[in-house]
Amino acid sequence: MTGAAGPRRPRRRESTRLLAGRGEFLADLDLGPVLEAAFVRSPHAHARVVAIDTARARGADGVHAVAVAADLGAALGPIPPKSSPAGLRAVERLALARDEVRYVGEPVVMVVADDRRHAEEAALLVAVAYAPLPAVASIAAASAVGAPLAHLGLESNVALHQRQRAGDPDRVLAGAPRILRERFVVRRGGGHSLECRAVAARFDAVTGQLTVWDATQAPHHVRTQLATLLGLDELDVRVVAPRDIGGGFGPKAQFYGEELAVAWAARAFSATVRWVEDRRENLLSATCERTQVHEVTAGFDTRGTLLALRDEISHDLGAYGVGAQVPVITLTTLPGPYRIGNLDLALTSYFTNLPPTAPLRGSGRPQAVFVVERVLDRIAAECGLAPEEVRRANLVTSSEQPYAVGLIARDGKPISYDGGDYPALLDEALERVDVARFRASQSAGWAAGVYRGLGIACFVEGSGLGPFEGARARLTTEGRFVVAIGPSAQGQGHETVFGDLAALVLGCDRDDVEIRRGDTAAVDAGHGAFASRVTATAGPALVRACEGLRDDCRRAAALLLGVPEEAVVLADGEYRTSGGASVTLADLARVFVVGQHGTFLPTGAPVRLDHRTYFTPERACYTSGVLAVVAEVDPELGVVRVERAVLGHDCGVVLDPGLVEGQLVGGFAHGLGNALFEELRYAEDGAPRTTSSLEYLVPTALDVVRPETFHRCTPSPVNPLGVRGAGESGVIPVPAAVANAVEDALAPFGARVTETPLTPERVRAAVLAGNPRWRGAGS
Amino acid sequence: MPVSGRRPTRTGSFAGPREISLVVNGVSIRRVVEPARHLADLLREDVGLRATHLGCEHGSCGTCSVLVDGQAVRACLVLAVQVDGHEVETLEGLHASGEIAALQDAFERLDALQCGFCTSGMLVAAASLLRRERAVDHDRVRRALSGNLCRCTGYVGIVEAVVEVAASRAAPGRPGAR
């Protein structure tokens, strides 16, 4: 980097190569001669596979092989789901569909050819005969009495049903002074990372080892699945995430049939086989999220206290149970930062003939926050109270921490928040947004035909998920510090934050420690980068590994110098005594890592300066926050413009403010997309209607404002660093706050907001439904 | 974008591979390409310049932006045969010449990148804007970059970086100015 003052060290280590165009994304890797895969995908949402004729495809130019389900043998699957909440009905998900296809875009046949163009051309020559079946392409269709079955052979489309109760909701609802009922709907959306999925695999028949390069958020999960399904020892499967991955956001944390098929093909054809997804495939078949319907009954009193909450959640799981934990997360997130003593929360998740759903940034929490925050605004309106007064009446205070919510988390343990001052966050957000001044300007605006509104949302987010994450810190044979963590990175800045942390613990300069990540050969086990968990799990593991390495190196240096350990200090790559004696790290390596032939080491000497550690959190740590949004709505066009956003955040200790800020600002943009633009649409027969970036609208530079962020720090007692997650906080409160702001802006029309995304059509419909006589300015 | 001047014959002479000559980042090169080959694949696979990334291959994300005869284009929507006889500049060239040094520095300082996948196209689009226009404010930059999608940063750092570089740009005659 060269600035005005000359060369300077970049703050973020990852940036230099990316800015110079030397990024190392999967499609950039030089893997030598490579065969490319393309997939024939189902054009039907639901059909029986009658016959597949691959003869013409096999004879086409450049084609190496064409594989159908039967060719894969045991490698076909079924693929076990990552998460199996209690009661999840098991259905088989295969690498390639065999007898039945269950969503448009499901892979059926794999073509492997010299290049992608020949693979795609040959794919067009594959003839698949289908017998179409009735499809269900919505929760309404899947849940209707007598509905067609998304999977032949099941009794119904119910995939999962769970219920949790706390307190005495029936009695309290029956006796509540006031009741409100509402139905809220959130629509399907996708991750739309700029880089689509990508994987390459190579099998060495001599050693029996499989190497897989995968743009995945979860290399160890991929490794475990491949080892199991291909009948290999997990130590014979190495999964390496490229140094650069172009965004993850959830869909890249799952394991897909395409990854399995490509790995199988590498072994079957003794070749390096690669699949680089294109955008159309990504919109058709990468996992999606969000579709939920909430039928809510809330009991409250005239002071705005929410006494009891009943919610019947219906969830669209898609064709397979890939991410059934999402609606469970919604359910357990509903109470949020509020004191709700009586809960009756039920969830039913349905199979549909749509692409499978799985966690996507926020992972079910934005929906929960949307529901509760809309309910609280309604309570405020019914009671004639300001929305913020209702929040204050219900927020858990810091004196009530740790706070037992009354629900059981998906690990079977009671949910208990581990600290945070939610009312203080709210107060500061309101002060910064200057509510009183806004209300005055809002009234003046209404009189002039300008409709602006203020929306608030408060949230708590479980983060730092277990079961464990690992790190390895060692001195190489040349005397360099190398520290590896398990998860891969997709732009979060892991090289930077963990490099700085390692350097701090080791006592060296940040340029003198190399960070590696996302390689199952470097760290044996782990779970991956998702759920805002890496800093809270890999961080403590890294610290412990580096502490162990530091202590061993000091002991080793002291032994070589013949002085007590306290007498040596690391500086400029050497251990020095105050008397001027020194040994270099290379010296330590020679003696203690390599070992000098024919010598004896002193008693108690460390061998192989190499520490591997795992951190196993006892439970989740909870990030909290408040978002206040000011938006202007054009009631004629239905266009919503967010003018201003204030985001208060408590993620405990902040290791790198710039990186956390990046997550909040970027997450906020995702949230705006969820709230206003992003919807994956399907026809009644399951045919996708959004198959390009021209139809699936992600926010552009014109659509986003910078949220003003402020932080509080309540260190988490759950991990030694005191950190809480930060990767999803930007998203979680946005649909709720924007919806609240829109309804507030349109109060003169009595418009009601119950559904996201708030497209212009929906906003316009809400305006017209609220006040049917209004037809436009001047009427 | 002028199409190269060959006319199809009855036997369809567009069908087979063709030799093209072009200048890439100041270097004259010749390649033999299929007519269906797009410019992004030419650059990545046939010239070995992989900074240009593919995000959608249907022209809607801007990730593959490059400059052809000084104009920003989507390399996935331009056929290689269309740049026969033309000049192409990619991020690698802009970096090597030092033209975008101030932009790169500002991007790094102002959090204008996270995963980096959109960054190549963003820098090309920004460089193109700064070549053409002197005074650019936030609104102008947002509009100019509205054809480049980013999923990580929320754009604010990118816009601020471009505005800052434009504002601090040297008077004509100093290095980096146009």
XYZ file of N, CA, C and O in Angstrom, chain A residues 341-494:
616
model
N -43.560 -14.089 30.296
C -43.636 -15.214 31.226
C -44.451 -16.388 30.727
O -44.322 -17.499 31.241
N -45.283 -16.151 29.714
C -46.181 -17.223 29.268
C -46.049 -17.375 27.763
O -46.318 -16.439 27.015
N -45.596 -18.550 27.353
C -45.297 -18.779 25.940
C -45.951 -20.076 25.482
O -45.943 -21.068 26.206
N -46.508 -20.052 24.304
C -47.022 -21.270 23.680
C -46.607 -21.191 22.221
O -47.246 -20.539 21.406
N -45.491 -21.829 21.925
C -44.880 -21.673 20.608
C -44.836 -23.023 19.921
O -44.240 -23.967 20.428
N -45.490 -23.104 18.788
C -45.530 -24.370 18.049
C -44.979 -24.134 16.661
O -45.179 -23.076 16.078
N -44.276 -25.137 16.166
C -43.783 -25.000 14.806
C -44.074 -26.260 14.016
O -43.947 -27.366 14.520
N -44.520 -26.068 12.783
C -44.684 -27.170 11.851
C -43.916 -26.826 10.597
O -44.120 -25.765 10.013
N -43.022 -27.716 10.229
C -42.203 -27.496 9.046
C -42.668 -28.465 7.965
O -42.861 -29.648 8.234
N -42.856 -27.945 6.768
C -43.429 -28.747 5.691
C -42.421 -29.016 4.593
O -41.661 -28.125 4.198
N -42.482 -30.217 4.052
C -41.783 -30.484 2.794
C -42.548 -29.807 1.665
O -43.778 -29.826 1.637
N -41.819 -29.216 0.751
C -42.430 -28.672 -0.459
C -41.561 -29.086 -1.637
O -40.429 -29.543 -1.456
N -42.065 -28.914 -2.824
C -41.256 -29.225 -4.014
C -40.508 -27.980 -4.475
O -40.664 -27.497 -5.604
N -39.714 -27.487 -3.565
C -38.901 -26.300 -3.805
C -37.486 -26.613 -3.307
O -37.308 -27.561 -2.536
N -36.487 -25.817 -3.704
C -35.132 -26.110 -3.222
C -35.081 -26.144 -1.695
O -35.806 -25.408 -1.023
N -34.229 -27.012 -1.141
C -34.164 -27.132 0.319
C -33.776 -25.811 0.973
O -33.037 -25.013 0.406
N -34.288 -25.610 2.176
C -33.923 -24.419 2.932
C -32.933 -24.801 4.025
O -32.932 -25.912 4.539
N -32.076 -23.868 4.355
C -31.018 -24.088 5.334
C -30.583 -22.702 5.805
O -30.950 -21.706 5.200
N -29.779 -22.645 6.862
C -29.446 -21.335 7.421
C -28.849 -20.360 6.412
O -28.031 -20.711 5.581
N -29.302 -19.133 6.530
C -28.831 -18.020 5.736
C -28.702 -16.864 6.700
O -29.588 -16.650 7.519
N -27.672 -16.107 6.583
C -27.291 -15.057 7.547
C -28.462 -14.549 8.375
O -29.355 -13.869 7.854
N -28.438 -14.833 9.654
C -29.593 -14.544 10.509
C -30.280 -15.825 10.938
O -30.725 -15.954 12.075
N -30.390 -16.759 10.023
C -30.802 -18.120 10.334
C -32.065 -18.217 11.182
O -32.062 -18.808 12.250
N -33.148 -17.671 10.678
C -34.410 -17.802 11.394
C -34.649 -16.727 12.436
O -35.780 -16.551 12.890
N -33.621 -15.995 12.827
C -33.825 -14.974 13.867
C -34.511 -13.724 13.342
O -35.365 -13.146 14.022
N -34.179 -13.260 12.125
C -34.897 -12.070 11.632
C -36.412 -12.272 11.636
O -37.150 -11.328 11.916
N -36.850 -13.482 11.332
C -38.293 -13.729 11.310
C -38.880 -13.575 12.708
O -39.940 -12.988 12.897
N -38.192 -14.124 13.708
C -38.688 -14.046 15.075
C -38.749 -12.589 15.544
O -39.725 -12.156 16.157
N -37.695 -11.840 15.217
C -37.652 -10.441 15.640
C -38.754 -9.654 14.936
O -39.424 -8.807 15.528
N -38.965 -9.958 13.673
C -40.030 -9.296 12.906
C -41.370 -9.483 13.591
O -42.126 -8.529 13.807
N -41.662 -10.709 13.981
C -42.957 -10.996 14.593
C -43.117 -10.265 15.919
O -44.107 -9.548 16.148
N -42.174 -10.428 16.809
C -42.328 -9.840 18.140
C -42.327 -8.317 18.089
O -43.117 -7.659 18.773
N -41.473 -7.752 17.251
C -41.406 -6.293 17.182
C -42.665 -5.691 16.554
O -43.111 -4.601 16.937
N -43.255 -6.389 15.614
C -44.520 -5.920 15.049
C -45.618 -6.000 16.104
O -46.479 -5.126 16.221
N -45.605 -7.058 16.882
C -46.593 -7.206 17.946
C -46.445 -6.076 18.952
O -47.438 -5.467 19.376
N -45.231 -5.757 19.326
C -45.034 -4.696 20.327
C -45.474 -3.345 19.798
O -46.047 -2.532 20.534
N -45.242 -3.085 18.513
C -45.724 -1.820 17.941
C -47.249 -1.782 17.943
O -47.856 -0.742 18.179
N -47.857 -2.923 17.675
C -49.327 -2.967 17.678
C -49.859 -2.724 19.081
O -50.872 -2.048 19.279
N -49.183 -3.323 20.040
C -49.588 -3.108 21.431
C -49.488 -1.631 21.759
O -50.387 -1.045 22.397
N -48.410 -1.012 21.307
C -48.245 0.422 21.562
C -49.403 1.202 20.970
O -49.991 2.079 21.621
N -49.763 0.874 19.725
C -50.861 1.598 19.069
C -52.169 1.386 19.825
O -52.942 2.325 20.049
N -52.418 0.140 20.237
C -53.678 -0.153 20.937
C -53.758 0.554 22.275
O -54.842 0.926 22.736
N -52.614 0.688 22.939
C -52.612 1.284 24.280
C -52.365 2.781 24.251
O -52.359 3.426 25.304
N -52.151 3.339 23.086
C -51.851 4.765 23.013
C -50.508 5.109 23.633
O -50.312 6.194 24.184
N -49.565 4.185 23.564
C -48.228 4.409 24.116
C -47.230 4.566 22.980
O -47.462 4.093 21.871
N -46.107 5.210 23.275
C -45.044 5.278 22.275
C -44.397 3.899 22.158
O -44.300 3.171 23.151
N -43.949 3.535 20.955
C -43.335 2.207 20.796
C -42.189 1.980 21.763
O -42.029 0.870 22.284
N -41.392 3.010 22.023
C -40.245 2.797 22.903
C -40.684 2.552 24.345
O -40.014 1.821 25.085
N -41.832 3.120 24.746
C -42.320 2.869 26.113
C -42.687 1.396 26.273
O -42.445 0.787 27.318
N -43.302 0.840 25.247
C -43.670 -0.576 25.326
C -42.413 -1.435 25.404
O -42.360 -2.430 26.129
N -41.345 -1.021 24.644
C -40.099 -1.802 24.744
C -39.590 -1.749 26.169
O -39.257 -2.777 26.778
N -39.552 -0.569 26.726
C -38.984 -0.435 28.081
C -39.775 -1.257 29.082
O -39.210 -1.821 30.014
N -41.092 -1.317 28.881
C -41.925 -2.042 29.839
C -41.622 -3.532 29.831
O -41.891 -4.234 30.816
N -41.074 -4.019 28.747
C -40.914 -5.459 28.594
C -39.471 -5.958 28.539
O -39.238 -7.158 28.655
N -38.519 -5.054 28.341
C -37.135 -5.496 28.203
C -36.599 -6.086 29.500
O -36.822 -5.534 30.584
N -35.885 -7.176 29.369
C -35.170 -7.753 30.509
C -34.088 -6.763 30.923
O -33.382 -6.222 30.080
N -33.963 -6.531 32.223
C -32.955 -5.576 32.683
C -31.683 -6.308 33.077
O -31.680 -7.536 33.254
N -30.610 -5.545 33.228
C -29.336 -6.210 33.520
C -29.343 -6.835 34.914
O -28.618 -7.798 35.157
N -30.187 -6.341 35.799
C -30.236 -6.962 37.135
C -30.888 -8.342 37.083
O -30.772 -9.114 38.039
N -31.562 -8.652 35.999
C -32.179 -9.969 35.876
C -31.258 -10.978 35.193
O -31.654 -12.130 34.982
N -30.053 -10.550 34.850
C -29.128 -11.453 34.176
C -28.380 -12.297 35.185
O -28.057 -11.805 36.270
N -28.014 -13.548 34.910
C -28.378 -14.274 33.701
C -29.868 -14.576 33.689
O -30.440 -14.934 34.706
N -30.449 -14.462 32.514
C -31.912 -14.517 32.425
C -32.336 -15.837 31.800
O -31.917 -16.185 30.704
N -33.171 -16.569 32.516
C -33.686 -17.846 32.004
C -34.951 -17.566 31.224
O -35.936 -17.072 31.763
N -34.930 -17.882 29.937
C -36.027 -17.510 29.061
C -37.257 -18.379 29.258
O -38.379 -17.967 29.009
N -37.024 -19.619 29.697
C -38.156 -20.524 29.849
C -38.288 -21.499 28.693
O -39.222 -22.288 28.648
N -37.345 -21.437 27.772
C -37.379 -22.356 26.630
C -36.122 -23.217 26.627
O -35.114 -22.855 27.229
N -36.215 -24.322 25.915
C -35.074 -25.236 25.786
C -34.419 -24.987 24.437
O -35.098 -24.942 23.402
N -33.109 -24.873 24.452
C -32.368 -24.683 23.205
C -32.263 -26.004 22.464
O -32.608 -27.057 22.994
N -31.760 -25.953 21.226
C -31.728 -27.181 20.451
C -30.730 -28.194 20.975
O -30.774 -29.346 20.590
N -29.841 -27.782 21.882
C -28.949 -28.763 22.473
C -29.577 -29.424 23.702
O -28.920 -30.172 24.410
N -30.842 -29.110 23.960
C -31.530 -29.742 25.082
C -31.395 -29.015 26.400
O -31.973 -29.418 27.405
N -30.604 -27.916 26.407
C -30.408 -27.209 27.678
C -31.300 -25.976 27.736
O -31.600 -25.370 26.717
N -31.678 -25.552 28.941
C -32.486 -24.341 29.061
C -31.703 -23.128 28.556
O -30.511 -23.017 28.789
N -32.427 -22.245 27.866
C -31.776 -21.042 27.339
C -31.602 -20.031 28.454
O -32.548 -19.700 29.155
N -30.376 -19.563 28.587
C -30.085 -18.580 29.618
C -29.178 -17.516 29.023
O -28.088 -17.822 28.554
N -29.635 -16.282 29.026
C -28.813 -15.197 28.484
C -27.681 -14.899 29.451
O -27.869 -14.906 30.667
N -26.508 -14.605 28.898
C -25.307 -14.473 29.728
C -24.864 -13.026 29.889
O -23.679 -12.728 29.906
N -25.820 -12.133 30.005
C -25.434 -10.753 30.331
C -25.646 -9.793 29.186
O -25.663 -10.169 28.028
N -25.786 -8.528 29.539
C -26.060 -7.493 28.557
C -27.049 -6.516 29.163
O -27.847 -6.893 30.015
N -27.001 -5.271 28.723
C -27.927 -4.270 29.255
C -28.804 -3.771 28.121
O -28.464 -2.812 27.415
N -29.909 -4.478 27.912
C -30.748 -4.171 26.760
C -31.401 -2.787 26.866
O -31.442 -2.050 25.880
N -31.935 -2.390 28.033
C -32.523 -1.052 28.130
C -31.501 0.052 27.848
O -31.849 1.070 27.240
N -30.278 -0.138 28.255
C -29.270 0.897 27.993
C -29.002 1.028 26.502
O -28.815 2.142 25.990
N -28.982 -0.080 25.812
C -28.806 -0.034 24.351
C -29.955 0.739 23.718
O -29.755 1.586 22.840
N -31.167 0.444 24.164
C -32.334 1.114 23.599
C -32.265 2.612 23.868
O -32.474 3.432 22.973
N -31.971 2.975 25.106
C -31.937 4.397 25.461
C -30.927 5.147 24.617
O -31.187 6.243 24.117
N -29.753 4.563 24.455
C -28.730 5.270 23.680
C -29.127 5.371 22.207
O -28.912 6.403 21.564
N -29.724 4.300 21.670
C -30.151 4.363 20.265
C -31.187 5.460 20.060
O -31.139 6.224 19.092
N -32.128 5.545 20.996
C -33.178 6.552 20.867
C -32.616 7.957 21.004
O -33.054 8.894 20.316
N -31.648 8.092 21.894
C -31.041 9.413 22.071
C -30.322 9.832 20.790
O -30.440 10.961 20.337
N -29.593 8.894 20.208
C -28.848 9.233 18.995
C -29.767 9.545 17.832
O -29.465 10.385 16.992
N -30.887 8.879 17.770
C -31.787 9.116 16.642
C -32.685 10.329 16.920
O -33.334 10.841 16.019
N -32.687 10.783 18.192
C -33.431 11.987 18.610
C -34.922 11.852 18.299
O -35.466 12.503 17.387
N -35.545 10.970 19.065
C -36.937 10.617 18.804
C -37.854 11.838 18.839
O -38.707 12.005 17.973
N -37.677 12.677 19.821
C -38.590 13.806 19.977
C -38.547 14.700 18.743
O -39.579 15.117 18.211
N -37.341 14.988 18.289
C -37.216 15.858 17.113
C -37.805 15.160 15.896
O -38.463 15.786 15.060
N -37.591 13.827 15.839
C -38.150 13.124 14.683
C -39.673 13.224 14.688
O -40.298 13.469 13.654
N -40.284 13.007 15.839
C -41.756 13.021 15.890
C -42.298 14.376 15.456
O -43.329 14.467 14.770
N -41.621 15.425 15.846
C -42.072 16.766 15.445
C -41.981 16.925 13.932
O -42.917 17.399 13.273
N -40.856 16.481 13.375
C -40.695 16.648 11.924
C -41.626 15.707 11.170
O -42.057 15.993 10.055
N -41.938 14.572 11.807
C -42.848 13.620 11.152
C -44.235 14.236 10.967
O -44.832 14.148 9.895
N -44.733 14.860 12.043
C -46.072 15.470 11.959
C -46.103 16.559 10.907
O -47.054 16.655 10.121
N -45.064 17.377 10.903
C -45.003 18.444 9.899
C -44.983 17.827 8.504
O -45.634 18.323 7.570
N -44.262 16.738 8.380
C -44.177 16.066 7.079
C -45.519 15.556 6.615
O -45.897 15.711 5.449
N -46.244 14.925 7.547
C -47.561 14.400 7.151
C -48.450 15.487 6.582
O -49.158 15.295 5.608
N -48.394 16.635 7.233
C -49.224 17.752 6.766
C -48.828 18.171 5.354
O -49.656 18.675 4.584
N -47.574 17.943 5.004
C -47.095 18.353 3.678
C -47.075 17.202 2.694
O -46.512 17.326 1.595
N -47.648 16.056 3.083
C -47.682 14.929 2.160
C -46.376 14.171 2.065
O -46.107 13.500 1.068
N -45.544 14.290 3.121
C -44.293 13.516 3.167
C -44.438 12.502 4.295
O -44.728 12.862 5.431
N -44.228 11.253 3.963
C -44.518 10.195 4.930
C -43.230 9.535 5.404
O -42.616 8.758 4.676
N -42.840 9.907 6.614
C -41.634 9.329 7.198
C -41.993 8.623 8.479
O -42.927 9.029 9.184
N -41.267 7.575 8.792
C -41.576 6.822 9.997
C -40.323 6.366 10.707
O -39.229 6.317 10.129
N -40.476 6.059 11.967
C -39.382 5.556 12.804
C -39.736 4.149 13.245
O -40.859 3.899 13.703
N -38.807 3.239 13.104
C -39.035 1.865 13.535
C -37.911 1.394 14.437
O -36.753 1.730 14.224
N -38.287 0.654 15.445
C -37.308 0.139 16.418
C -37.365 -1.381 16.418
O -38.440 -1.957 16.245
N -36.234 -2.003 16.641
C -36.231 -3.442 16.892
C -35.100 -3.776 17.844
O -33.987 -3.269 17.679
N -35.394 -4.592 18.830
C -34.391 -5.053 19.796
C -34.204 -6.552 19.611
O -35.163 -7.259 19.314
N -33.008 -7.021 19.801
C -32.802 -8.444 19.559
C -31.716 -9.014 20.452
O -30.857 -8.308 20.961
N -31.803 -10.324 20.593
C -30.759 -11.107 21.248
C -30.426 -12.243 20.295
O -31.322 -12.824 19.682
N -29.164 -12.541 20.164
C -28.772 -13.579 19.215
C -27.841 -14.579 19.891
O -26.777 -14.198 20.388
N -28.233 -15.825 19.879
C -27.350 -16.865 20.384
C -26.197 -17.049 19.419
O -26.402 -17.164 18.221
N -24.980 -17.066 19.937
C -23.808 -17.193 19.063
C -22.783 -18.099 19.731
O -23.021 -18.631 20.814
N -21.652 -18.267 19.062
C -20.586 -19.059 19.649
C -20.957 -20.515 19.821
O -20.596 -21.168 20.792
N -21.685 -21.028 18.812
C -22.182 -22.390 18.884
C -21.063 -23.410 19.030
O -20.004 -23.275 18.413
N -21.302 -24.479 19.744
C -20.357 -25.576 19.851
C -20.497 -26.509 18.671
O -21.031 -26.127 17.636
N -20.085 -27.757 18.772
C -19.507 -28.333 19.981
C -18.048 -27.951 20.253
O -17.623 -27.945 21.390
N -17.281 -27.664 19.200
C -15.886 -27.316 19.464
C -15.295 -26.686 18.216
O -15.864 -26.750 17.119
N -14.153 -26.101 18.400
C -13.367 -25.608 17.270
C -11.913 -25.696 17.696
O -11.616 -25.647 18.898
N -11.014 -25.836 16.731
C -9.630 -26.117 17.091
C -8.613 -25.195 16.462
O -8.905 -24.484 15.508
N -7.410 -25.236 17.038
C -6.296 -24.462 16.505
C -5.010 -25.251 16.716
O -4.931 -26.126 17.572
N -4.029 -24.940 15.902
C -2.722 -25.590 16.027
C -1.654 -24.521 15.867
O -1.636 -23.811 14.861
N -0.790 -24.404 16.853
C 0.278 -23.405 16.802
C 1.604 -24.135 16.853
O 1.832 -24.949 17.741
N 2.467 -23.871 15.903
C 3.738 -24.594 15.907
C 4.872 -23.731 15.369
O 4.661 -22.710 14.725
N 6.087 -24.196 15.657
C 7.293 -23.605 15.080
C 7.729 -24.553 13.973
O 7.838 -25.763 14.194
N 7.923 -24.026 12.775
C 8.289 -24.905 11.658
C 9.757 -25.287 11.746
O 10.512 -24.750 12.554
N 10.167 -26.198 10.872
C 11.559 -26.641 10.878
C 12.518 -25.504 10.544
O 13.689 -25.570 10.857
N 12.012 -24.466 9.880
C 12.871 -23.302 9.605
C 12.782 -22.225 10.673
O 13.394 -21.170 10.554
N 11.947 -22.468 11.675
C 11.869 -21.479 12.746
C 10.847 -20.388 12.515
O 11.036 -19.248 12.945
N 9.761 -20.687 11.829
C 8.691 -19.699 11.656
C 7.478 -20.124 12.478
O 7.212 -21.308 12.633
N 6.746 -19.120 12.955
C 5.496 -19.414 13.650
C 4.390 -19.595 12.624
O 4.162 -18.715 11.783
N 3.709 -20.716 12.704
C 2.526 -20.932 11.862
C 1.382 -21.350 12.775
O 1.514 -22.265 13.578
N 0.270 -20.634 12.662
C -0.894 -20.935 13.496
C -2.066 -21.227 12.569
O -2.362 -20.429 11.678
N -2.696 -22.355 12.776
C -3.815 -22.741 11.921
C -5.091 -22.812 12.747
O -5.066 -23.234 13.905
N -6.200 -22.370 12.151
C -7.510 -22.597 12.770
C -8.346 -23.426 11.798
O -8.076 -23.463 10.605
N -9.364 -24.071 12.343
C -10.155 -24.992 11.538
C -11.004 -24.350 10.458
O -10.961 -24.764 9.299
N -11.814 -23.333 10.806
C -12.750 -22.820 9.811
C -12.065 -22.079 8.664
O -10.943 -21.604 8.796
N -12.777 -22.014 7.548
C -12.316 -21.214 6.421
C -12.896 -19.806 6.555
O -13.726 -19.562 7.426
N -12.488 -18.913 5.684
C -12.973 -17.533 5.766
C -13.545 -17.103 4.420
O -13.115 -17.566 3.372
N -14.516 -16.252 4.469
C -15.143 -15.739 3.248
C -15.165 -14.211 3.270
O -16.131 -13.601 2.850
N -14.115 -13.635 3.790
C -14.035 -12.175 3.815
C -14.145 -11.568 5.195
O -14.053 -10.361 5.335
N -14.298 -12.400 6.223
C -14.456 -11.856 7.572
C -13.170 -11.234 8.103
O -13.206 -10.503 9.080
N -12.048 -11.603 7.510
C -10.794 -11.048 7.999
C -10.130 -11.921 9.043
O -9.411 -11.423 9.906
N -10.301 -13.223 8.947
C -9.711 -14.117 9.949
C -8.195 -14.030 9.987
O -7.596 -14.073 11.062
